[in-house]
Coordinates of C-alpha atoms and ligand atoms in Angstrom, one line a residue:
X1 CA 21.6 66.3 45.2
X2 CA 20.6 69.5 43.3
X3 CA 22.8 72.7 45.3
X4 CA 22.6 75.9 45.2
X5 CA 26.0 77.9 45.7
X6 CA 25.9 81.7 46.4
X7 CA 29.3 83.2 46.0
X8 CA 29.9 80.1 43.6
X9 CA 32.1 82.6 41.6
X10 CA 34.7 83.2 43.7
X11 CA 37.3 81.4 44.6
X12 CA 36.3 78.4 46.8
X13 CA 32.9 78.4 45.2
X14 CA 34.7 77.6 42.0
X15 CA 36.8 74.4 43.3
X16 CA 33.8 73.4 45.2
X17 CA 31.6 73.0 42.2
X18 CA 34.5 70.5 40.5
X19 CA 34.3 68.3 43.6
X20 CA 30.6 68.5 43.9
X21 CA 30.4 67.6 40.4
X22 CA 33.0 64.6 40.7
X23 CA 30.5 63.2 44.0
X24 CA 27.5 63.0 41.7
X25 CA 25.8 66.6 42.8
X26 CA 24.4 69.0 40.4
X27 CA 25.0 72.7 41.1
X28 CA 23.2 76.1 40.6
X29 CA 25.6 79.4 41.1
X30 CA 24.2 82.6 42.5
X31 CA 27.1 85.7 42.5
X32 CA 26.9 89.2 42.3
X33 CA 30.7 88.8 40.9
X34 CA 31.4 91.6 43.3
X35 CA 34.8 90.1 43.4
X36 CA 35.0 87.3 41.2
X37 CA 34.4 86.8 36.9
X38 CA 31.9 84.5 35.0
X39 CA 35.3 83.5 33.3
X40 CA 36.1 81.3 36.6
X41 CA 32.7 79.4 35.8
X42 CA 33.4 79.2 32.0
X43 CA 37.3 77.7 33.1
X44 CA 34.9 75.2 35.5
X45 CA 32.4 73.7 32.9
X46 CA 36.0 73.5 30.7
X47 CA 37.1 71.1 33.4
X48 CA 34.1 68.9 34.8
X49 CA 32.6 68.6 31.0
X50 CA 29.1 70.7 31.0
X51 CA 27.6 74.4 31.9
X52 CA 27.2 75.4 35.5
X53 CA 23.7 77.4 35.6
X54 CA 24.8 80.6 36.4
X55 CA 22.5 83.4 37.7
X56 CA 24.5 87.3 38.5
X57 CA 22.0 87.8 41.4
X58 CA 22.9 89.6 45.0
X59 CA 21.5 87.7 47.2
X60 CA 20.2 90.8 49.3
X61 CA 17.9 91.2 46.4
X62 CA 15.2 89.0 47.4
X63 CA 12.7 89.1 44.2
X64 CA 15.9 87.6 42.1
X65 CA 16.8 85.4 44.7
X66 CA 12.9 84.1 44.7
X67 CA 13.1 83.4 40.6
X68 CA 16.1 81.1 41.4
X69 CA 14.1 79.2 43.5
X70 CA 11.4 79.3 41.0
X71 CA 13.5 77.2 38.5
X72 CA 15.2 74.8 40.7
X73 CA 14.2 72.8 44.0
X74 CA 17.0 72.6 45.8
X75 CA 18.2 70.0 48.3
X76 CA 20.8 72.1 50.1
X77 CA 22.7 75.4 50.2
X78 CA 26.3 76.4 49.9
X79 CA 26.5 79.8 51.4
X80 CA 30.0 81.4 50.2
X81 CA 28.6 84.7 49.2
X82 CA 30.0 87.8 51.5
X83 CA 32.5 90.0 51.8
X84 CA 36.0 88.2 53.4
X85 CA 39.0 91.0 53.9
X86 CA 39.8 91.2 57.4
X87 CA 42.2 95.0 56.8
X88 CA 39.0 96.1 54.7
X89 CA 36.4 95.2 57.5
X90 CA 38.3 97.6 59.8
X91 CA 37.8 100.1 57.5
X92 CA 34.5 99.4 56.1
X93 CA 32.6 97.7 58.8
X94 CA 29.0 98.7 57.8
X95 CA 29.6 97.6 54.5
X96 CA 30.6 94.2 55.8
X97 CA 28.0 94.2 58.8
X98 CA 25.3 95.0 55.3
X99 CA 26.5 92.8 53.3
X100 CA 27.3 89.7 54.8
X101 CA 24.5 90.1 57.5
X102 CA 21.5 90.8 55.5
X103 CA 22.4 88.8 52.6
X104 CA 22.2 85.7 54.9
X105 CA 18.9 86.7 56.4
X106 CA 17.6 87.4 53.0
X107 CA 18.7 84.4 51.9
X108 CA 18.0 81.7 54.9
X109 CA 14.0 83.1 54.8
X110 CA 14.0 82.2 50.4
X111 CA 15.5 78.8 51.6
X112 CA 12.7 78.4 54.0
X113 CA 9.7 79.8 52.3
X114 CA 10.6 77.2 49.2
X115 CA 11.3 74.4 51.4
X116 CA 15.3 74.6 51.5
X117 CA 16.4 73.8 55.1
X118 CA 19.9 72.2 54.2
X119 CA 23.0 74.6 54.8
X120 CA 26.5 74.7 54.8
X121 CA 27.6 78.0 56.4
X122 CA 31.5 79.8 55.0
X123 CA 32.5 80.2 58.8
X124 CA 35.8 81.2 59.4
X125 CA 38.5 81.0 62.0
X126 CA 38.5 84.4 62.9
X127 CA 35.6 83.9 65.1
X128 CA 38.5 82.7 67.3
X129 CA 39.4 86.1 67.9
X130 CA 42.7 86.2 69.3
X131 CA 42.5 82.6 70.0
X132 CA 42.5 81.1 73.5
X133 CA 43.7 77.8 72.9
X134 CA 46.7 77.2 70.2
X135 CA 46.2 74.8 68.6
X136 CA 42.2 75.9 68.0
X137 CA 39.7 73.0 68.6
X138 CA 36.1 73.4 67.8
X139 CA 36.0 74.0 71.6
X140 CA 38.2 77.2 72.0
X141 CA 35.5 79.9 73.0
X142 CA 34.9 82.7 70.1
X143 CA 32.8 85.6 69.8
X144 CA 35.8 88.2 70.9
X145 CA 36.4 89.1 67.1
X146 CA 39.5 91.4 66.3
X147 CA 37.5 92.5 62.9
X148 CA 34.3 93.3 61.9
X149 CA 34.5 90.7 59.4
X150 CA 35.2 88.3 62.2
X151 CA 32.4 89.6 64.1
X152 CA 29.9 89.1 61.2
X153 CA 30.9 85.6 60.9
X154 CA 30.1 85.1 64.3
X155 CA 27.0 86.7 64.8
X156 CA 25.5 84.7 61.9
X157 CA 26.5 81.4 63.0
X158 CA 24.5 82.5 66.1
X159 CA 21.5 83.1 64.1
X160 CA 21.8 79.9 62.4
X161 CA 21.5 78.2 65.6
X162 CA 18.7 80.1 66.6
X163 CA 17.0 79.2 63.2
X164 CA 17.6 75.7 63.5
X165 CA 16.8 75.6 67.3
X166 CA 13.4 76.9 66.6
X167 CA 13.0 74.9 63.4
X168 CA 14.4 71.5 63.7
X169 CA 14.0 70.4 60.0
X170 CA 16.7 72.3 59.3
X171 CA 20.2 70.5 59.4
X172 CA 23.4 73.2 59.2
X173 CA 26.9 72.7 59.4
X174 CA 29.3 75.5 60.4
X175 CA 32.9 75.4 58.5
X176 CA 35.7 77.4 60.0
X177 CA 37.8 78.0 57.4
X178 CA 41.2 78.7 58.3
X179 CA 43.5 79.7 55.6
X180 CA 43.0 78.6 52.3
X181 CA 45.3 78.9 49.3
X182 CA 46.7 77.2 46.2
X183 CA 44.6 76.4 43.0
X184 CA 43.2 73.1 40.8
X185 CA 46.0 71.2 39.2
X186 CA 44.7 72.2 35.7
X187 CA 46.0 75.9 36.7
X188 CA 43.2 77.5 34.4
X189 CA 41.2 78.8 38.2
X190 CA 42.8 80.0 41.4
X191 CA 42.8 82.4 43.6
X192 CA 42.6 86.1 41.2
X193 CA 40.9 88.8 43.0
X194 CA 39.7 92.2 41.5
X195 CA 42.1 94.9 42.9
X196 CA 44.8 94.8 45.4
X197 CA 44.4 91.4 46.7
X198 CA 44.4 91.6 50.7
X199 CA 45.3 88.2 51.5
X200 CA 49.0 86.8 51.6
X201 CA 49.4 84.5 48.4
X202 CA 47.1 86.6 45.9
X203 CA 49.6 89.1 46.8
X204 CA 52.5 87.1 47.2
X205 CA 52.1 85.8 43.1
X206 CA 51.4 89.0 42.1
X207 CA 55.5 90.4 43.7
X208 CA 56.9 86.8 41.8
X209 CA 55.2 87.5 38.1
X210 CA 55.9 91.8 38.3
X211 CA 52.9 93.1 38.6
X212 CA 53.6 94.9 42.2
X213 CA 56.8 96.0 43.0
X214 CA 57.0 94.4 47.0
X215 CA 55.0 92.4 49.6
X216 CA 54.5 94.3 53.0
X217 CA 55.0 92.2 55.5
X218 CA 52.4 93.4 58.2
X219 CA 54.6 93.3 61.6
X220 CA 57.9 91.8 62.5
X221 CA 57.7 91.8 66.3
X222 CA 55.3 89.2 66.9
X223 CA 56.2 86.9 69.4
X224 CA 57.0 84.1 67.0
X225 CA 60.2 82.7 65.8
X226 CA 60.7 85.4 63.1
X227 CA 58.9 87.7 64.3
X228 CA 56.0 87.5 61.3
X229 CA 52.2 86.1 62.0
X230 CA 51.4 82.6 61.5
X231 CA 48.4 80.9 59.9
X232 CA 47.3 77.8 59.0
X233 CA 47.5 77.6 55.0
X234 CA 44.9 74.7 53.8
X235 CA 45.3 73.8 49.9
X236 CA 41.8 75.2 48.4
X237 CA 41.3 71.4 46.7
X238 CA 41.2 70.0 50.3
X239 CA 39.0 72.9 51.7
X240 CA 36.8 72.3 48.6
X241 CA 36.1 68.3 49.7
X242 CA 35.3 69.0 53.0
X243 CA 32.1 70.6 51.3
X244 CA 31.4 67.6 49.5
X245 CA 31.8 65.5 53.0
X246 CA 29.6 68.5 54.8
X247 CA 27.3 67.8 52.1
X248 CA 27.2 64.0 53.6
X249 CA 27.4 64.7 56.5
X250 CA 24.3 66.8 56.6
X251 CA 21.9 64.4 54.9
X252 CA 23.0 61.6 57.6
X253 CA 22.7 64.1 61.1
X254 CA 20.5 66.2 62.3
X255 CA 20.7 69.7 63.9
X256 CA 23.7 71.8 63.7
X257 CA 27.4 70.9 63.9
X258 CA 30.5 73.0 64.2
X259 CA 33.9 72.0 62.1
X260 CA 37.4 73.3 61.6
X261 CA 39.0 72.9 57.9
X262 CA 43.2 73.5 58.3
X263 CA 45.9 71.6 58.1
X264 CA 47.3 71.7 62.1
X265 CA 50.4 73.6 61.2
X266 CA 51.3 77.0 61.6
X267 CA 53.1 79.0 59.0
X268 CA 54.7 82.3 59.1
X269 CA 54.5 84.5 56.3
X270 CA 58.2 84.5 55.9
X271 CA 58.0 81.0 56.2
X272 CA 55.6 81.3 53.2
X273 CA 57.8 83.7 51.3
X274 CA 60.4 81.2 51.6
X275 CA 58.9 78.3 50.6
X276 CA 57.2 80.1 47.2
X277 CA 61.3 81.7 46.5
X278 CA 62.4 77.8 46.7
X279 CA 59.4 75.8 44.9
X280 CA 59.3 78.7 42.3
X281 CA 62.8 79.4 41.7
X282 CA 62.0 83.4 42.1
X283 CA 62.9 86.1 44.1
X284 CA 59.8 87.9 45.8
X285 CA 60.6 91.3 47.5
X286 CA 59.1 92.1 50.3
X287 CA 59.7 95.1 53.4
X288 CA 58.5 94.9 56.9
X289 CA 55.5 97.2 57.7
X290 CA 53.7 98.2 60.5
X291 CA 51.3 95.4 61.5
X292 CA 47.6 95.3 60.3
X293 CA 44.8 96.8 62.3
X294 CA 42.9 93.5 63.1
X295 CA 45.2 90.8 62.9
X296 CA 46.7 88.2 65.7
X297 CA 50.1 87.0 66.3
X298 CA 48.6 82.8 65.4
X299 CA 46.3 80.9 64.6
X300 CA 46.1 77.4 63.4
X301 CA 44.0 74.2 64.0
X302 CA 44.3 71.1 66.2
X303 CA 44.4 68.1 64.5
X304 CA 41.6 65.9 66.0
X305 CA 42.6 62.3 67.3
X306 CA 39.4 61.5 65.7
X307 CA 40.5 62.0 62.1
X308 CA 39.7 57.8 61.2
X309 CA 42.0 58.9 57.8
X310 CA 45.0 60.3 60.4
X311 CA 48.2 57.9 60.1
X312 CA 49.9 57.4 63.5
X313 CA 52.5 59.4 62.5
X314 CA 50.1 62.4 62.2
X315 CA 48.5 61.5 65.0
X316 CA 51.3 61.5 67.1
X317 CA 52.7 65.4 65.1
X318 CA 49.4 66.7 66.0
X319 CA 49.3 66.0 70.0
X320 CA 52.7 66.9 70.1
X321 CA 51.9 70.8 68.8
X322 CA 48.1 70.3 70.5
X323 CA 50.0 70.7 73.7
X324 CA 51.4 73.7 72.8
X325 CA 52.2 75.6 75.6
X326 CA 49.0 74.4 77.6
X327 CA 50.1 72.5 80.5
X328 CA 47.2 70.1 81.1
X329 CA 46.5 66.6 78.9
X330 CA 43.8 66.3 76.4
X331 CA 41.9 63.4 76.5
X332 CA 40.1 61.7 73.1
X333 CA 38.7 58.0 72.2
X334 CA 41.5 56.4 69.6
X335 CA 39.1 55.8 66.6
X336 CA 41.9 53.2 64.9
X337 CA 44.7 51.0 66.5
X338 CA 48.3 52.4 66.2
X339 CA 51.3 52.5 67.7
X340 CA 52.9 55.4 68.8
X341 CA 56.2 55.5 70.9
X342 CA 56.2 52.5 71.0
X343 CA 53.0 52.3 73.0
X344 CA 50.4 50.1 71.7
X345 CA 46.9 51.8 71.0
X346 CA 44.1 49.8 70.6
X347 CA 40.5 51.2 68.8
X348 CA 38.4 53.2 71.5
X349 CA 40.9 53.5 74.1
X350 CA 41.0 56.7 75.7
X351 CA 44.6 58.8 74.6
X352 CA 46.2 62.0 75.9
X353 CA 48.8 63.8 75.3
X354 CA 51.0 65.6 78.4
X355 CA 53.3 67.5 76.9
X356 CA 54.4 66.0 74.2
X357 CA 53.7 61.9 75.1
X358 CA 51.1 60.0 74.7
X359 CA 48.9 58.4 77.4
X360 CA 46.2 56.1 77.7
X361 CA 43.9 55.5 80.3
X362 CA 45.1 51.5 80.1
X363 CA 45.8 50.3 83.3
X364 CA 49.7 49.7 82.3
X365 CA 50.2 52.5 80.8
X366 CA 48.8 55.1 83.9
X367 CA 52.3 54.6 85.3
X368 CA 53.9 55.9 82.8
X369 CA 51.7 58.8 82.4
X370 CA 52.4 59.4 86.0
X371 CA 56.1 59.7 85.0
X372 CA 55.3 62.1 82.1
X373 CA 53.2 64.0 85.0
X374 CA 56.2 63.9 87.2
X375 CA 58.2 65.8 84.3
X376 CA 55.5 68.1 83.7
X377 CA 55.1 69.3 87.5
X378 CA 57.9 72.1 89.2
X379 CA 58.6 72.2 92.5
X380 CA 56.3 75.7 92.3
X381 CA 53.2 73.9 90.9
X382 CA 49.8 73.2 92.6
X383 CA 47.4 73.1 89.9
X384 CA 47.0 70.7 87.4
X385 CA 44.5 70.4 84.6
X386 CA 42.7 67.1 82.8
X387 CA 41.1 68.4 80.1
X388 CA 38.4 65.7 78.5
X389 CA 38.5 66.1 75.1
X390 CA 35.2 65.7 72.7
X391 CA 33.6 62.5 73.1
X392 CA 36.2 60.7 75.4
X393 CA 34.9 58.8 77.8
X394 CA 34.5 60.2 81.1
X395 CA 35.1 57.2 83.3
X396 CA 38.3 56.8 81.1
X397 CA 39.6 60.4 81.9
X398 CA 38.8 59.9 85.8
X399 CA 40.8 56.8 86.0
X400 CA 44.1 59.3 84.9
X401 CA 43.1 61.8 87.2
X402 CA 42.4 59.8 90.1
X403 CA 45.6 58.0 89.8
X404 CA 47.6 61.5 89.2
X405 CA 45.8 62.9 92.7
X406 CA 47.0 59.6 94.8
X407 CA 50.3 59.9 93.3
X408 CA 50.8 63.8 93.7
X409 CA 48.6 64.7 96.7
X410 CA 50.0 68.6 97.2
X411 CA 48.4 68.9 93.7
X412 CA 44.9 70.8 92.6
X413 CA 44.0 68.2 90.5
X414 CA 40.8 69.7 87.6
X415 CA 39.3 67.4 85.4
X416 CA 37.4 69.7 83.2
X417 CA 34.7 69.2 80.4
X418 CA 34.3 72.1 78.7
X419 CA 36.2 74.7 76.7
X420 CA 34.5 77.8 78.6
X421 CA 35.3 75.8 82.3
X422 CA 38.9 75.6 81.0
X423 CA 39.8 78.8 79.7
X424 CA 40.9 80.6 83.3
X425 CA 42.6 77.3 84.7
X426 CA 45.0 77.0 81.4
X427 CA 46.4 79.9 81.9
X428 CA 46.4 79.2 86.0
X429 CA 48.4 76.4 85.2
X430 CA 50.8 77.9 83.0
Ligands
NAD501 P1 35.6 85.2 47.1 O1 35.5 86.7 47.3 O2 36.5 84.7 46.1 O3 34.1 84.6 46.9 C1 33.0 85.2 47.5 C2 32.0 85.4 46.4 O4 30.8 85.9 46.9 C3 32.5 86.4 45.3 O5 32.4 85.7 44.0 C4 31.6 87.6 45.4 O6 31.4 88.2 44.2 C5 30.3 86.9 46.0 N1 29.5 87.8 46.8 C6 29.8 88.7 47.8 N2 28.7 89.3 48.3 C7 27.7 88.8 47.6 C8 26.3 89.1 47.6 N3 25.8 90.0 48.4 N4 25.5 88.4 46.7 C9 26.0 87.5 45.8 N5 27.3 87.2 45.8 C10 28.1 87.9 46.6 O7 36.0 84.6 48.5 P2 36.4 83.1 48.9 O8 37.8 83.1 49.4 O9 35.9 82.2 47.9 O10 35.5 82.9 50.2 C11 34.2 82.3 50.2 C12 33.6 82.3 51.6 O11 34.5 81.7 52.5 C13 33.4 83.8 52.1 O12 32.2 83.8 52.9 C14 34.5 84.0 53.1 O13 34.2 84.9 54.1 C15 34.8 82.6 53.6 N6 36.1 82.4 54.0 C16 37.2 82.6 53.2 C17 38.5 82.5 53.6 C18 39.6 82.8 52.7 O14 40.7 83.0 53.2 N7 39.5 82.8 51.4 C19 38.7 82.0 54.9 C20 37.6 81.8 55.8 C21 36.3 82.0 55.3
UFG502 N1 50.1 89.5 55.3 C1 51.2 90.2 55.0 N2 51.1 91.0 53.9 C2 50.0 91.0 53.0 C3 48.9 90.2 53.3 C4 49.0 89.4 54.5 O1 52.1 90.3 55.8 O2 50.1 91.7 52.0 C5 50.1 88.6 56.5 C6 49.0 88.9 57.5 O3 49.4 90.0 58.4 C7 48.8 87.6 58.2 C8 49.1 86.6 57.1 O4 49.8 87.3 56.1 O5 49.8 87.4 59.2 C9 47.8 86.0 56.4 O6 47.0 87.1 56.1 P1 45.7 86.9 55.1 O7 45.2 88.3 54.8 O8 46.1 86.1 53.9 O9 44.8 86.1 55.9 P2 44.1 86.3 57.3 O10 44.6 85.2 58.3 O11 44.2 87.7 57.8 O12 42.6 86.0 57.0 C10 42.2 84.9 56.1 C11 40.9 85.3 55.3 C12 39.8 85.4 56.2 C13 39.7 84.2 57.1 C14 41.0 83.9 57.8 C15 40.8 82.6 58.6 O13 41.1 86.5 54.6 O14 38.6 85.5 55.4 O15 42.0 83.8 56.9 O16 42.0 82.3 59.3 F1 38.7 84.3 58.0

């Protein structure tokens, strides 16, 4: 497929066109280089073997955008291009709202007046906001943004579904980033942005190799182990192939479909600090600051059950820390056989997790989610939450329910289907 990637400069842009070029794809970069260099590209066609076409357009400007078209029919779109600093959207939020708003419109009407109606949307975990549900599914509501930048990110994956609601030839898929870092193994690109870098490991490298004296660490009193906010830090090669599978994954489904790219676990920054002073072998000095307008405390993904490529040792890692502190069970269809303490799951079984255990809806196994339940319920509890995870199977899910309501009859008993019904009962429950 011939794609077109604005923001193709920067850093994701730049790992994505190695692994589009190692699927078989043939890409066209549109950048303003705002904040990224033509050397990046020149370091890319070093490593996959020929020239990227490069054109330095901003993809507000619609007459330059046009003349792209006008030399290449493209199949899809990889939108990257926008503004990204969460600190610097609090500061500069019409510049962000300008940029990152109008460049899409600008952009999504030259796709569809020259017959472009493929897209993969840069969304971004921040839509989370200060996230409901830790570990963040696709589910978790969004739209409370703690940053303009979030906001932005937001808003325009609501105009994308709008577009492809009224439009159905057009096929988008939404990717919520959530942190990525790291570089290609050739170490010629990574991650170098013009300035002071905002985000943790720009800044981080820049402490270890003497270039700034000391990394503020923006708040020590969150409620977190050491005090320091957590993310979920994805390596950019990862983030990069889940483009060339969104790619895919468009040209085989219609309509519009929502994913998270992390890792399901939850770094601090000291954590971070500490693992670059040990891999590195260096000393990176760093003082506690007050926190960042914008940020949150957490925020990293759920790992999905239905990950095929999961091994059942992940499997089992992520329902443990998709429980988290939310005392209900998650229900999911096992997409491959395992066996996880020492239960035996077979392929489309329905599997929970209640605290941290497995369940499935198997008739031999109810009993000993009924124990798990037993642990899980105080003396002061009367509500109790099923939550039905994406595409489990409803009948499944009722026959745990069911058996936990004849088993624990002084119990409110919810089986619930969507993230928006679930929100007030988690925290009911807690
Ligand atoms: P980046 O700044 O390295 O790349 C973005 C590129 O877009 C830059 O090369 C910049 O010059 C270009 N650009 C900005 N506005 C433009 C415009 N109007 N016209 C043309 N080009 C323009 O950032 P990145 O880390 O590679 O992020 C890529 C995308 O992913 C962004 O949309 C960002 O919001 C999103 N995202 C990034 C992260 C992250 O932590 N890096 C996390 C979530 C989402
Ligand atoms: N941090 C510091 N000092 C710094 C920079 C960051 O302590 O100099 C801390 C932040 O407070 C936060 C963590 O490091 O706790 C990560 O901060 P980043 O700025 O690296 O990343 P954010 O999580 O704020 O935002 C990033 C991208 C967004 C994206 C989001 C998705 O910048 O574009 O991840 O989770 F939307």
């Amino acid at each position: 497929m011939k794609i077109l990637l604005t923001g193709g400069a920067g850093f994701i842009g730049s790992h994505t066109l190695i692994e589009l070029t190692e699927a078989g794809h043939e890409a066209v970069v549109v950048d303003n280089l705002d904040n990224s260099s033509p050397i990046s590209l020149k370091r890319v066609a070093k490593i996959i073997g020929k020239e990227v076409p490069f054109y330095k357009v901003d993809i507000r400007d619609r007459e330059g955008l046009q003349k792209v078209f006008d030399e290449h029919k493209f199949d899809a779109c990889i939108h990257f291009a926008g503004l990204k600093a969460v600190g610097e959207s609090c500061a500069k939020p019409l510049e962000y709202y300008e940029n990152n708003m109008n460049g899409t419109f600008v952009l999504v009407d030259v796709m569809r007046k020259n017959g472009c109606k493929n897209m993969i949307f840069s969304s971004s975990a921040t839509v989370y906001g200060d996230p409901a549900i830790i570990p963040i599914t696709e589910e978790c509501p969004k739209g409370h943004c703690t940053n303009p930048y979030g906001q932005t990110k937001s808003m325009l994956e609501e105009v994308l579904m709008d577009v492809q609601k009224a439009d159905n030839e057009w096929n988008i898929v939404l990717l919520r980033y959530f942190n990525p870092i790291g570089a290609h193994k050739s170490g010629t690109i990574g991650e170098d942005p013009k300035g002071i870098p905002n985000n943790l490991l720009p800044y981080v490298t820049q402490v270890a190799s003497g270039k700034r004296e000391y990394l503020s660490v923006f708040g020590n009193d969150y409620n977190i182990h050491d005090g320091t906010g957590v993310r979920d830090y994805i390596h950019v090669v990862d983030l990069a192939r889940g483009h060339a599978c969104a790619i895919d994954y468009a040209s085989a489904n219609k309509g519009v479909e929502v994913f998270n790219l992390g890792t399901s676990v939850g770094y601090s920054v000291l954590d971070m600090v500490n693992a670059f002073e040990t891999a590195n072998g260096v000393k990176v000095n760093y003082k506690i600051a007050p926190r960042r307008e914008g940020d949150i405390a957490e925020c990293y993904a759920a790992l999905s059950i239905s990950d095929p490529n999961a091994s059942a040792l992940e499997m089992k890692e992520g329902f443990e820390r998709a429980v988290g502190r939310i005392k209900c069970a998650l229900l999911s269809p096992a997409v491959k056989g395992c066996s996880l303490d020492g239960i035996d799951i077979k392929r489309g079984d329905t599997v929970g997790i209640i605290r941290n255990k497995i369940v499935t809806s198997d008739k031999k196994r109810i009993g000993c989610a009924l124990t798990l339940i037993g642990m899980l319920v105080s003396d002061e509890s009367s509500l109790l939450t099923v939550f039905r995870g994406k595409g489990a199977d409803r009948r499944e899910s009722r026959k745990i329910t069911d058996a936990v309501r004849e088993r624990y009859p002084r119990l409110e008993v919810y089986e619930i289907y969507s993230a928006e019904e679930i929100y007030p009962y988690i925290f009911s429950a807690e």
